[in-house]
């Protein structure tokens, strides 16, 4: 009997296959893995007044089209595949919100992870200040919520993966993420 390969796929290799060979099978596997994560990200970061279902589907579609078109720009020495894809997702989310004229004057947790551009001191200062504010807000969360938030947003794990890793029901993980994001929103608005 042959042992089942349970190793994690190398998504960077999939991106390379897409970039250099327009490999549709690699894209299909990448899509199958990342689409649910992107939809979850969209649902967890949607702004009030936005149709959640429409917003999440549109975000997934736009992100995956950009992944297909920009795969050649991926550089595994600069970032992992998950980081690269979710950077595209964050930027696409901002673009979608701008298009829908749904911007408000408060910060969402995902809006604060800005990257400094061209060493601009003002941008770097703002980025450091924002990271400090977010770290302080995360430190005010209950341990079980900050643990789940770290695994989902910093480690890029799905809710199912976190549930399995922590030995928790999936609903508990989702509830903790939702509660933590609500608390983070309130803390960041202050």
XYZ file of N, CA, C and O in Angstrom:
760
model
N 0.849 -1.185 0.000
C 0.000 0.000 0.000
C 0.888 1.239 0.000
O 1.809 1.362 0.786
N 0.604 2.145 -0.869
C 1.406 3.363 -1.005
C 0.978 4.394 0.022
O -0.207 4.622 0.236
N 1.977 5.019 0.659
C 1.679 6.049 1.667
C 1.187 7.308 0.974
O 1.694 7.696 -0.078
N 0.214 7.943 1.570
C -0.348 9.180 1.028
C 0.593 10.336 1.346
O 1.057 10.487 2.467
N 0.866 11.175 0.347
C 1.721 12.346 0.536
C 0.910 13.440 1.210
O -0.027 13.971 0.628
N 1.267 13.765 2.448
C 0.533 14.787 3.191
C 1.324 16.086 3.285
O 0.978 16.968 4.052
N 2.399 16.193 2.515
C 3.206 17.409 2.588
C 2.438 18.597 2.014
O 1.561 18.443 1.174
N 2.784 19.759 2.478
C 2.153 20.982 2.017
C 2.708 21.334 0.637
O 3.919 21.322 0.438
N 1.847 21.653 -0.309
C 2.329 22.032 -1.638
C 3.189 23.297 -1.570
O 2.969 24.159 -0.724
N 4.157 23.385 -2.459
C 4.979 24.587 -2.545
C 4.284 25.544 -3.508
O 4.369 25.393 -4.725
N 3.568 26.506 -2.933
C 2.785 27.430 -3.751
C 3.671 28.309 -4.612
O 3.251 28.769 -5.675
N 4.920 28.524 -4.199
C 5.860 29.295 -5.026
C 6.126 28.558 -6.337
O 6.236 29.183 -7.402
N 6.214 27.237 -6.268
C 6.409 26.448 -7.489
C 5.185 26.553 -8.392
O 5.308 26.609 -9.616
N 4.013 26.568 -7.790
C 2.784 26.731 -8.572
C 2.779 28.084 -9.281
O 2.406 28.178 -10.449
N 3.196 29.120 -8.560
C 3.252 30.455 -9.171
C 4.258 30.490 -10.319
O 4.010 31.120 -11.344
N 5.387 29.806 -10.141
C 6.388 29.748 -11.219
C 5.820 29.022 -12.437
O 6.037 29.458 -13.582
N 5.095 27.941 -12.211
C 4.483 27.205 -13.317
C 3.462 28.073 -14.052
O 3.358 28.027 -15.282
N 2.740 28.879 -13.308
C 1.776 29.792 -13.920
C 2.503 30.874 -14.708
O 2.156 31.190 -15.844
N 3.548 31.439 -14.094
C 4.275 32.543 -14.714
C 4.957 32.131 -16.010
O 4.907 32.864 -17.000
N 5.607 30.997 -16.003
C 6.464 30.640 -17.133
C 5.855 29.627 -18.101
O 6.352 29.454 -19.198
N 4.790 28.951 -17.694
C 4.190 27.938 -18.561
C 2.681 28.098 -18.700
O 2.037 27.240 -19.300
N 2.109 29.154 -18.097
C 0.659 29.348 -18.103
C -0.043 28.040 -17.740
O -1.021 27.640 -18.367
N 0.462 27.372 -16.705
C -0.013 26.070 -16.262
C -1.383 26.208 -15.605
O -1.508 26.696 -14.481
N -2.418 25.780 -16.315
C -3.789 25.901 -15.824
C -4.061 24.964 -14.644
O -4.843 25.286 -13.767
N -3.421 23.799 -14.623
C -3.609 22.874 -13.496
C -3.014 23.461 -12.213
O -3.610 23.351 -11.145
N -1.852 24.072 -12.318
C -1.236 24.717 -11.147
C -2.131 25.851 -10.660
O -2.322 26.029 -9.452
N -2.697 26.603 -11.612
C -3.599 27.691 -11.228
C -4.861 27.145 -10.560
O -5.331 27.699 -9.568
N -5.390 26.053 -11.093
C -6.594 25.458 -10.502
C -6.324 25.014 -9.060
O -7.159 25.224 -8.173
N -5.160 24.408 -8.808
C -4.822 23.990 -7.446
C -4.639 25.215 -6.543
O -5.084 25.224 -5.399
N -3.980 26.233 -7.070
C -3.776 27.467 -6.308
C -5.127 28.110 -5.989
O -5.371 28.529 -4.852
N -6.000 28.154 -6.981
C -7.332 28.733 -6.791
C -8.116 27.955 -5.740
O -8.715 28.542 -4.841
N -8.094 26.630 -5.844
C -8.838 25.791 -4.899
C -8.360 26.012 -3.470
O -9.154 26.018 -2.534
N -7.059 26.238 -3.302
C -6.507 26.452 -1.966
C -6.789 27.860 -1.440
O -7.184 28.028 -0.287
N -6.572 28.878 -2.289
C -6.642 30.258 -1.812
C -8.020 30.910 -1.900
O -8.303 31.826 -1.128
N -8.881 30.480 -2.792
C -10.191 31.135 -2.937
C -10.981 31.145 -1.632
O -11.498 32.202 -1.248
N -11.085 30.031 -0.899
C -11.832 30.090 0.370
C -11.172 31.019 1.391
O -11.860 31.704 2.147
N -9.849 31.056 1.412
C -9.139 31.939 2.349
C -9.387 33.404 1.989
O -9.589 34.244 2.864
N -9.371 33.700 0.692
C -9.616 35.066 0.243
C -11.061 35.478 0.520
O -11.317 36.614 0.920
N -11.991 34.548 0.336
C -13.391 34.856 0.611
C -13.580 35.136 2.097
O -14.262 36.094 2.485
N -12.938 34.332 2.939
C -13.001 34.547 4.388
C -12.401 35.901 4.746
O -12.940 36.641 5.565
N -11.278 36.228 4.124
C -10.641 37.534 4.345
C -11.596 38.657 3.948
O -11.783 39.618 4.690
N -12.231 38.516 2.793
C -13.161 39.555 2.323
C -14.338 39.709 3.274
O -14.738 40.824 3.594
N -14.883 38.595 3.730
C -16.029 38.651 4.636
C -15.645 39.258 5.979
O -16.428 39.969 6.595
N -14.419 38.998 6.428
C -14.002 39.505 7.738
C -13.596 40.969 7.686
O -13.481 41.617 8.719
N -13.377 41.501 6.485
C -12.915 42.887 6.383
C -13.886 43.790 5.638
O -13.564 44.937 5.368
N -15.060 43.278 5.312
C -16.029 44.102 4.581
C -16.487 45.260 5.448
O -16.638 45.139 6.656
N -16.697 46.384 4.829
C -17.143 47.591 5.507
C -18.665 47.647 5.469
O -19.284 47.155 4.537
N -19.252 48.251 6.478
C -20.713 48.345 6.507
C -21.210 49.050 5.252
O -20.562 49.930 4.719
N -22.353 48.623 4.797
C -22.931 49.210 3.592
C -22.536 48.473 2.326
O -23.011 48.778 1.260
N -21.646 47.470 2.456
C -21.210 46.703 1.302
C -21.908 45.352 1.341
O -21.989 44.720 2.392
N -22.437 44.905 0.220
C -23.031 43.579 0.142
C -21.925 42.557 0.327
O -21.031 42.440 -0.504
N -21.959 41.835 1.446
C -20.876 40.911 1.788
C -20.660 39.848 0.731
O -19.525 39.581 0.335
N -21.717 39.202 0.277
C -21.568 38.122 -0.702
C -20.977 38.653 -2.002
O -20.038 38.077 -2.550
N -21.512 39.752 -2.480
C -21.017 40.335 -3.726
C -19.572 40.792 -3.550
O -18.732 40.542 -4.410
N -19.286 41.448 -2.461
C -17.942 41.965 -2.203
C -16.930 40.823 -2.143
O -15.869 40.901 -2.752
N -17.250 39.753 -1.426
C -16.294 38.663 -1.266
C -16.052 37.943 -2.586
O -14.914 37.625 -2.917
N -17.101 37.702 -3.355
C -16.937 37.042 -4.645
C -16.118 37.898 -5.610
O -15.251 37.400 -6.326
N -16.405 39.191 -5.616
C -15.684 40.106 -6.492
C -14.207 40.186 -6.104
O -13.325 40.185 -6.959
N -13.925 40.229 -4.806
C -12.540 40.278 -4.348
C -11.791 39.017 -4.768
O -10.691 39.108 -5.311
N -12.385 37.856 -4.545
C -11.729 36.596 -4.926
C -11.432 36.588 -6.417
O -10.315 36.279 -6.844
N -12.419 36.961 -7.209
C -12.250 36.951 -8.660
C -11.131 37.903 -9.092
O -10.254 37.529 -9.868
N -11.154 39.117 -8.598
C -10.141 40.094 -9.007
C -8.743 39.695 -8.550
O -7.781 39.854 -9.289
N -8.637 39.178 -7.336
C -7.327 38.771 -6.828
C -6.764 37.630 -7.668
O -5.602 37.659 -8.076
N -7.588 36.638 -7.941
C -7.079 35.484 -8.682
C -6.735 35.847 -10.134
O -5.777 35.305 -10.690
N -7.457 36.768 -10.725
C -7.092 37.240 -12.065
C -5.727 37.936 -12.004
O -4.858 37.710 -12.857
N -5.519 38.755 -10.984
C -4.232 39.435 -10.828
C -3.103 38.446 -10.562
O -1.991 38.625 -11.048
N -3.375 37.400 -9.797
C -2.363 36.368 -9.556
C -1.961 35.735 -10.886
O -0.770 35.554 -11.157
N -2.932 35.408 -11.710
C -2.638 34.822 -13.027
C -1.811 35.785 -13.879
O -0.811 35.415 -14.467
N -2.216 37.046 -13.912
C -1.556 38.034 -14.760
C -0.176 38.434 -14.246
O 0.716 38.745 -15.026
N 0.005 38.444 -12.926
C 1.236 38.963 -12.334
C 2.147 37.889 -11.752
O 3.113 38.222 -11.055
N 1.865 36.643 -12.003
C 2.667 35.557 -11.418
C 4.146 35.717 -11.743
O 5.010 35.399 -10.925
N 4.440 36.262 -12.898
C 5.842 36.450 -13.288
C 6.555 37.466 -12.378
O 7.778 37.442 -12.254
N 5.812 38.320 -11.696
C 6.395 39.313 -10.791
C 6.696 38.747 -9.413
O 7.371 39.391 -8.617
N 6.206 37.545 -9.115
C 6.430 36.946 -7.801
C 7.912 36.616 -7.624
O 8.541 36.022 -8.484
N 8.453 37.020 -6.482
C 9.856 36.749 -6.151
C 9.895 36.092 -4.777
O 9.685 36.753 -3.761
N 10.172 34.802 -4.757
C 10.137 34.051 -3.493
C 11.233 34.480 -2.523
O 11.150 34.175 -1.336
N 12.231 35.223 -3.000
C 13.271 35.711 -2.084
C 12.792 36.935 -1.300
O 13.393 37.304 -0.296
N 11.706 37.559 -1.756
C 11.175 38.749 -1.083
C 9.988 38.439 -0.188
O 9.778 39.114 0.817
N 9.187 37.433 -0.565
C 8.000 37.111 0.219
C 7.530 35.706 -0.130
O 7.822 35.202 -1.218
N 6.801 35.103 0.780
C 6.182 33.813 0.509
C 4.973 33.997 -0.383
O 4.452 35.106 -0.534
N 4.518 32.905 -0.951
C 3.370 32.969 -1.853
C 2.126 33.508 -1.146
O 1.417 34.354 -1.695
N 1.885 33.055 0.073
C 0.708 33.514 0.813
C 0.782 35.010 1.081
O -0.197 35.731 0.882
N 1.946 35.483 1.502
C 2.122 36.915 1.758
C 1.888 37.714 0.482
O 1.194 38.735 0.496
N 2.445 37.245 -0.618
C 2.311 37.946 -1.897
C 0.845 38.001 -2.321
O 0.336 39.058 -2.701
N 0.144 36.881 -2.223
C -1.260 36.829 -2.647
C -2.124 37.712 -1.747
O -2.994 38.441 -2.222
N -1.873 37.679 -0.433
C -2.697 38.496 0.458
C -2.337 39.980 0.381
O -3.156 40.834 0.702
N -1.147 40.307 -0.078
C -0.825 41.712 -0.353
C -1.654 42.189 -1.545
O -2.211 43.290 -1.520
N -1.753 41.345 -2.550
C -2.615 41.666 -3.692
C -4.061 41.808 -3.212
O -4.773 42.733 -3.614
N -4.485 40.909 -2.324
C -5.863 40.962 -1.807
C -6.116 42.252 -1.043
O -7.163 42.888 -1.222
N -5.177 42.642 -0.196
C -5.354 43.874 0.575
C -5.465 45.076 -0.366
O -6.357 45.919 -0.215
N -4.585 45.150 -1.360
C -4.616 46.276 -2.296
C -5.882 46.259 -3.153
O -6.468 47.313 -3.421
N -6.312 45.076 -3.540
C -7.540 44.948 -4.326
C -8.746 45.356 -3.491
O -9.657 46.031 -3.981
N -8.744 44.979 -2.227
C -9.827 45.357 -1.312
C -9.947 46.883 -1.233
O -11.036 47.435 -1.316
N -8.816 47.529 -1.086
C -8.808 48.999 -1.017
C -9.359 49.588 -2.310
O -10.183 50.503 -2.292
N -8.924 49.040 -3.444
C -9.419 49.525 -4.737
C -10.929 49.323 -4.861
O -11.641 50.207 -5.347
N -11.425 48.160 -4.430
C -12.868 47.904 -4.505
C -13.644 48.889 -3.635
O -14.682 49.409 -4.046
N -13.137 49.139 -2.448
C -13.818 50.083 -1.557
C -13.808 51.493 -2.143
O -14.799 52.215 -2.044
N -12.718 51.865 -2.742
C -12.660 53.189 -3.383
C -13.676 53.275 -4.508
O -14.362 54.287 -4.657
N -13.740 52.214 -5.306
C -14.691 52.207 -6.409
C -16.121 52.320 -5.917
O -16.967 52.912 -6.554
N -16.401 51.722 -4.795
C -17.767 51.743 -4.256
C -18.005 52.971 -3.379
O -19.073 53.112 -2.794
N -17.009 53.829 -3.290
C -17.117 55.036 -2.472
C -17.601 54.720 -1.064
O -18.460 55.413 -0.511
N -17.047 53.695 -0.492
C -17.466 53.256 0.834
C -16.420 53.552 1.904
O -16.510 53.037 3.001
N -15.444 54.390 1.571
C -14.420 54.685 2.576
C -15.019 55.464 3.741
O -15.814 56.361 3.570
N -14.609 55.103 4.898
C -14.980 55.868 6.081
C -13.698 56.413 6.692
O -12.604 56.113 6.232
N -13.805 57.194 7.734
C -12.641 57.836 8.325
C -11.954 57.005 9.394
O -11.041 57.473 10.038
N -12.395 55.768 9.609
C -11.738 54.942 10.613
C -10.819 53.924 9.947
O -10.915 53.670 8.761
N -9.923 53.364 10.733
C -8.994 52.369 10.230
C -9.554 50.981 10.474
O -10.074 50.704 11.535
N -9.410 50.100 9.499
C -9.664 48.688 9.693
C -8.324 48.030 9.981
O -7.273 48.527 9.567
N -8.355 46.917 10.650
C -7.115 46.230 11.016
C -6.266 45.932 9.788
O -5.046 46.051 9.829
N -6.884 45.547 8.675
C -6.102 45.200 7.496
C -5.551 46.416 6.768
O -4.651 46.280 5.955
N -6.089 47.586 7.031
C -5.599 48.781 6.370
C -4.308 49.294 6.996
O -3.633 50.133 6.413
N -3.970 48.821 8.174
C -2.840 49.391 8.881
C -1.511 48.759 8.521
O -0.470 49.278 8.878
N -1.519 47.659 7.825
C -0.262 46.999 7.491
C 0.288 47.600 6.198
O 0.330 46.978 5.164
N 0.694 48.831 6.293
C 1.208 49.554 5.140
C 2.682 49.241 4.943
O 3.408 48.987 5.888
N 3.121 49.289 3.710
C 4.523 49.106 3.412
C 5.105 50.474 3.072
O 4.502 51.261 2.364
N 6.319 50.730 3.566
C 6.969 51.998 3.262
C 7.337 52.027 1.782
O 7.751 51.027 1.220
N 7.171 53.178 1.162
C 7.480 53.325 -0.257
C 8.696 54.225 -0.419
O 8.724 55.348 0.058
N 9.708 53.705 -1.101
C 10.896 54.481 -1.466
C 11.571 55.148 -0.270
O 12.164 56.216 -0.409
N 11.489 54.560 0.917
C 12.197 55.094 2.079
C 11.696 56.451 2.534
O 12.424 57.196 3.179
N 10.477 56.801 2.204
C 9.910 58.082 2.594
C 9.802 58.143 4.121
O 9.119 57.322 4.726
N 10.481 59.091 4.771
C 10.474 59.155 6.239
C 9.076 59.303 6.838
O 8.784 58.707 7.868
N 8.215 60.087 6.203
C 6.856 60.260 6.724
C 6.088 58.943 6.698
O 5.395 58.594 7.655
N 6.210 58.211 5.600
C 5.527 56.931 5.473
C 6.084 55.936 6.480
O 5.320 55.206 7.125
N 7.400 55.894 6.616
C 8.022 54.973 7.570
C 7.601 55.297 9.002
O 7.316 54.398 9.792
N 7.527 56.588 9.338
C 7.098 56.988 10.675
C 5.653 56.544 10.913
O 5.327 55.983 11.956
N 4.789 56.803 9.946
C 3.382 56.424 10.070
C 3.247 54.913 10.200
O 2.451 54.420 10.993
N 4.037 54.165 9.417
C 3.988 52.710 9.480
C 4.393 52.217 10.873
O 3.718 51.362 11.448
N 5.465 52.752 11.424
C 5.908 52.343 12.757
C 4.855 52.679 13.808
O 4.582 51.889 14.704
N 4.268 53.845 13.699
C 3.232 54.263 14.655
C 2.001 53.354 14.549
O 1.438 52.927 15.551
N 1.612 53.050 13.331
C 0.458 52.194 13.115
C 0.706 50.795 13.667
O -0.159 50.224 14.331
N 1.889 50.245 13.404
C 2.218 48.911 13.932
C 2.179 48.919 15.455
O 1.699 47.958 16.076
N 2.640 49.999 16.056
C 2.620 50.108 17.514
C 1.175 50.109 18.019
O 0.841 49.426 18.987
N 0.317 50.862 17.369
C -1.098 50.943 17.769
C -1.756 49.562 17.639
O -2.497 49.125 18.528
N -1.474 48.857 16.546
C -2.068 47.539 16.337
C -1.545 46.553 17.384
O -2.318 45.782 17.961
N -0.245 46.568 17.635
C 0.322 45.672 18.663
C -0.327 45.924 20.017
O -0.654 44.988 20.749
N -0.520 47.194 20.361
C -1.162 47.526 21.633
C -2.603 47.007 21.670
O -3.061 46.490 22.687
N -3.303 47.147 20.556
C -4.689 46.665 20.497
C -4.734 45.140 20.628
O -5.564 44.602 21.364
N -3.835 44.442 19.936
C -3.804 42.978 20.019
C -3.476 42.538 21.443
O -4.045 41.574 21.949
N -2.593 43.278 22.116
C -2.220 42.896 23.489
C -3.399 43.052 24.461
O -3.384 42.464 25.539
N -4.420 43.829 24.083
C -5.584 44.023 24.946
C -6.662 42.955 24.730
O -7.636 42.905 25.476
N -6.469 42.101 23.723
C -7.425 41.033 23.463
C -7.219 39.896 24.458
O -6.098 39.683 24.935
N -8.266 39.143 24.748
C -8.074 37.940 25.554
C -7.093 36.996 24.841
O -7.033 36.972 23.601
N -6.337 36.220 25.603
C -5.293 35.355 25.054
C -5.824 34.440 23.952
O -5.198 34.303 22.898
N -6.992 33.828 24.186
C -7.514 32.894 23.193
C -7.859 33.600 21.873
O -7.735 33.027 20.799
N -8.267 34.871 21.934
C -8.571 35.610 20.709
C -7.292 36.065 20.011
O -7.175 35.952 18.791
N -6.329 36.567 20.761
C -5.079 37.016 20.127
C -4.334 35.837 19.516
O -3.704 35.971 18.469
N -4.430 34.659 20.136
C -3.784 33.457 19.600
C -4.389 33.088 18.238
O -3.662 32.818 17.283
N -5.701 33.114 18.153
C -6.376 32.763 16.904
C -6.099 33.818 15.829
O -5.826 33.486 14.675
N -6.127 35.088 16.201
C -5.843 36.170 15.245
C -4.426 36.020 14.681
O -4.202 36.178 13.485
N -3.462 35.711 15.542
C -2.081 35.533 15.088
C -1.984 34.393 14.081
O -1.314 34.516 13.051
N -2.651 33.309 14.343
C -2.576 32.154 13.446
C -3.260 32.434 12.106
O -2.748 32.049 11.063
N -4.384 33.129 12.152
C -5.119 33.392 10.910
C -4.441 34.485 10.081
O -4.201 34.316 8.887
N -4.094 35.620 10.710
C -3.620 36.762 9.937
C -2.108 36.853 9.810
O -1.609 37.369 8.816
N -1.378 36.372 10.780
C 0.081 36.450 10.687
C 0.679 35.192 10.078
O 1.639 35.259 9.320
N 0.106 34.034 10.419
C 0.617 32.779 9.879
C -0.109 32.369 8.602
O 0.298 31.432 7.942
N -1.213 33.044 8.284
C -1.934 32.774 7.038
C -2.671 31.448 7.014
O -2.906 30.886 5.957
N -3.055 30.952 8.180
C -3.748 29.669 8.248
C -5.254 29.868 8.099
O -5.792 30.895 8.494
N -5.903 28.852 7.550
C -7.359 28.897 7.418
C -7.985 28.637 8.777
O -7.331 28.129 9.696
N -9.257 28.960 8.901
C -9.970 28.702 10.146
C -9.944 27.207 10.471
O -9.786 26.821 11.636
N -10.086 26.373 9.445
C -10.066 24.917 9.651
C -8.716 24.456 10.167
O -8.642 23.601 11.059
N -7.644 24.985 9.595
C -6.300 24.612 10.044
C -6.078 25.025 11.497
O -5.499 24.274 12.287
N -6.535 26.207 11.864
C -6.391 26.680 13.247
C -7.202 25.793 14.193
O -6.710 25.408 15.258
N -8.419 25.458 13.793
C -9.264 24.593 14.626
C -8.584 23.252 14.869
O -8.534 22.765 16.006
N -8.029 22.683 13.820
C -7.345 21.392 13.950
C -6.106 21.513 14.832
O -5.877 20.706 15.723
N -5.315 22.550 14.595
C -4.084 22.751 15.353
C -4.346 22.961 16.845
O -3.620 22.448 17.695
N -5.377 23.729 17.165
C -5.673 24.040 18.565
C -6.645 23.045 19.206
O -6.944 23.159 20.398
N -7.166 22.130 18.405
C -8.114 21.160 18.936
C -9.427 21.788 19.345
O -10.036 21.392 20.338
N -9.875 22.772 18.562
C -11.117 23.493 18.856
C -12.140 23.231 17.759
O -11.777 22.971 16.608
N -13.426 23.356 18.074
C -14.445 23.291 17.019
C -14.276 24.478 16.060
O -13.874 25.576 16.479
N -14.576 24.242 14.795
C -14.447 25.296 13.782
C -15.273 26.526 14.156
O -14.822 27.659 14.009
N -16.475 26.322 14.665
C -17.332 27.437 15.061
C -16.705 28.296 16.146
O -16.865 29.520 16.153
N -15.976 27.676 17.056
C -15.297 28.414 18.121
C -14.212 29.311 17.542
O -14.074 30.478 17.932
N -13.447 28.767 16.600
C -12.391 29.559 15.961
C -13.006 30.748 15.231
O -12.553 31.884 15.380
N -14.063 30.504 14.471
C -14.716 31.590 13.729
C -15.277 32.644 14.680
O -15.163 33.842 14.419
N -15.858 32.205 15.776
C -16.398 33.152 16.760
C -15.301 34.003 17.370
O -15.461 35.213 17.540
N -14.177 33.363 17.699
C -13.066 34.105 18.294
C -12.494 35.128 17.314
O -12.160 36.244 17.712
N -12.397 34.753 16.055
C -11.906 35.701 15.046
C -12.870 36.875 14.930
O -12.461 38.039 14.937
N -14.159 36.576 14.837
C -15.173 37.638 14.699
C -15.160 38.572 15.907
O -15.160 39.795 15.771
N -15.122 37.991 17.104
C -15.088 38.808 18.319
C -13.819 39.648 18.385
O -13.853 40.830 18.739
N -12.687 39.039 18.049
C -11.406 39.761 18.094
C -11.403 40.913 17.092
O -10.943 42.013 17.405
N -11.921 40.674 15.885
C -11.942 41.738 14.877
C -12.858 42.874 15.320
O -12.558 44.039 15.105
N -13.964 42.540 15.950
C -14.856 43.577 16.474
C -14.179 44.413 17.539
O -14.270 45.645 17.545
N -13.470 43.736 18.459
C -12.752 44.455 19.513
C -11.613 45.294 18.938
O -11.385 46.419 19.361
N -10.910 44.723 17.945
C -9.816 45.454 17.317
C -10.342 46.723 16.635
O -9.737 47.793 16.733
N -11.481 46.603 15.982
C -12.066 47.752 15.301
C -12.363 48.868 16.304
O -12.031 50.029 16.079
N -12.974 48.504 17.432
C -13.291 49.488 18.470
C -12.000 50.105 19.026
O -11.900 51.331 19.175
N -11.019 49.272 19.316
C -9.759 49.765 19.878
C -9.023 50.683 18.894
O -8.471 51.710 19.308
N -9.042 50.326 17.631
C -8.327 51.136 16.634
C -9.059 52.448 16.346
O -8.431 53.448 16.027
N -10.380 52.452 16.472
C -11.128 53.692 16.254
C -10.867 54.688 17.365
O -10.974 55.890 17.171
N -10.522 54.193 18.559
C -10.219 55.080 19.668
C -8.898 55.779 19.413
O -8.592 56.832 19.760
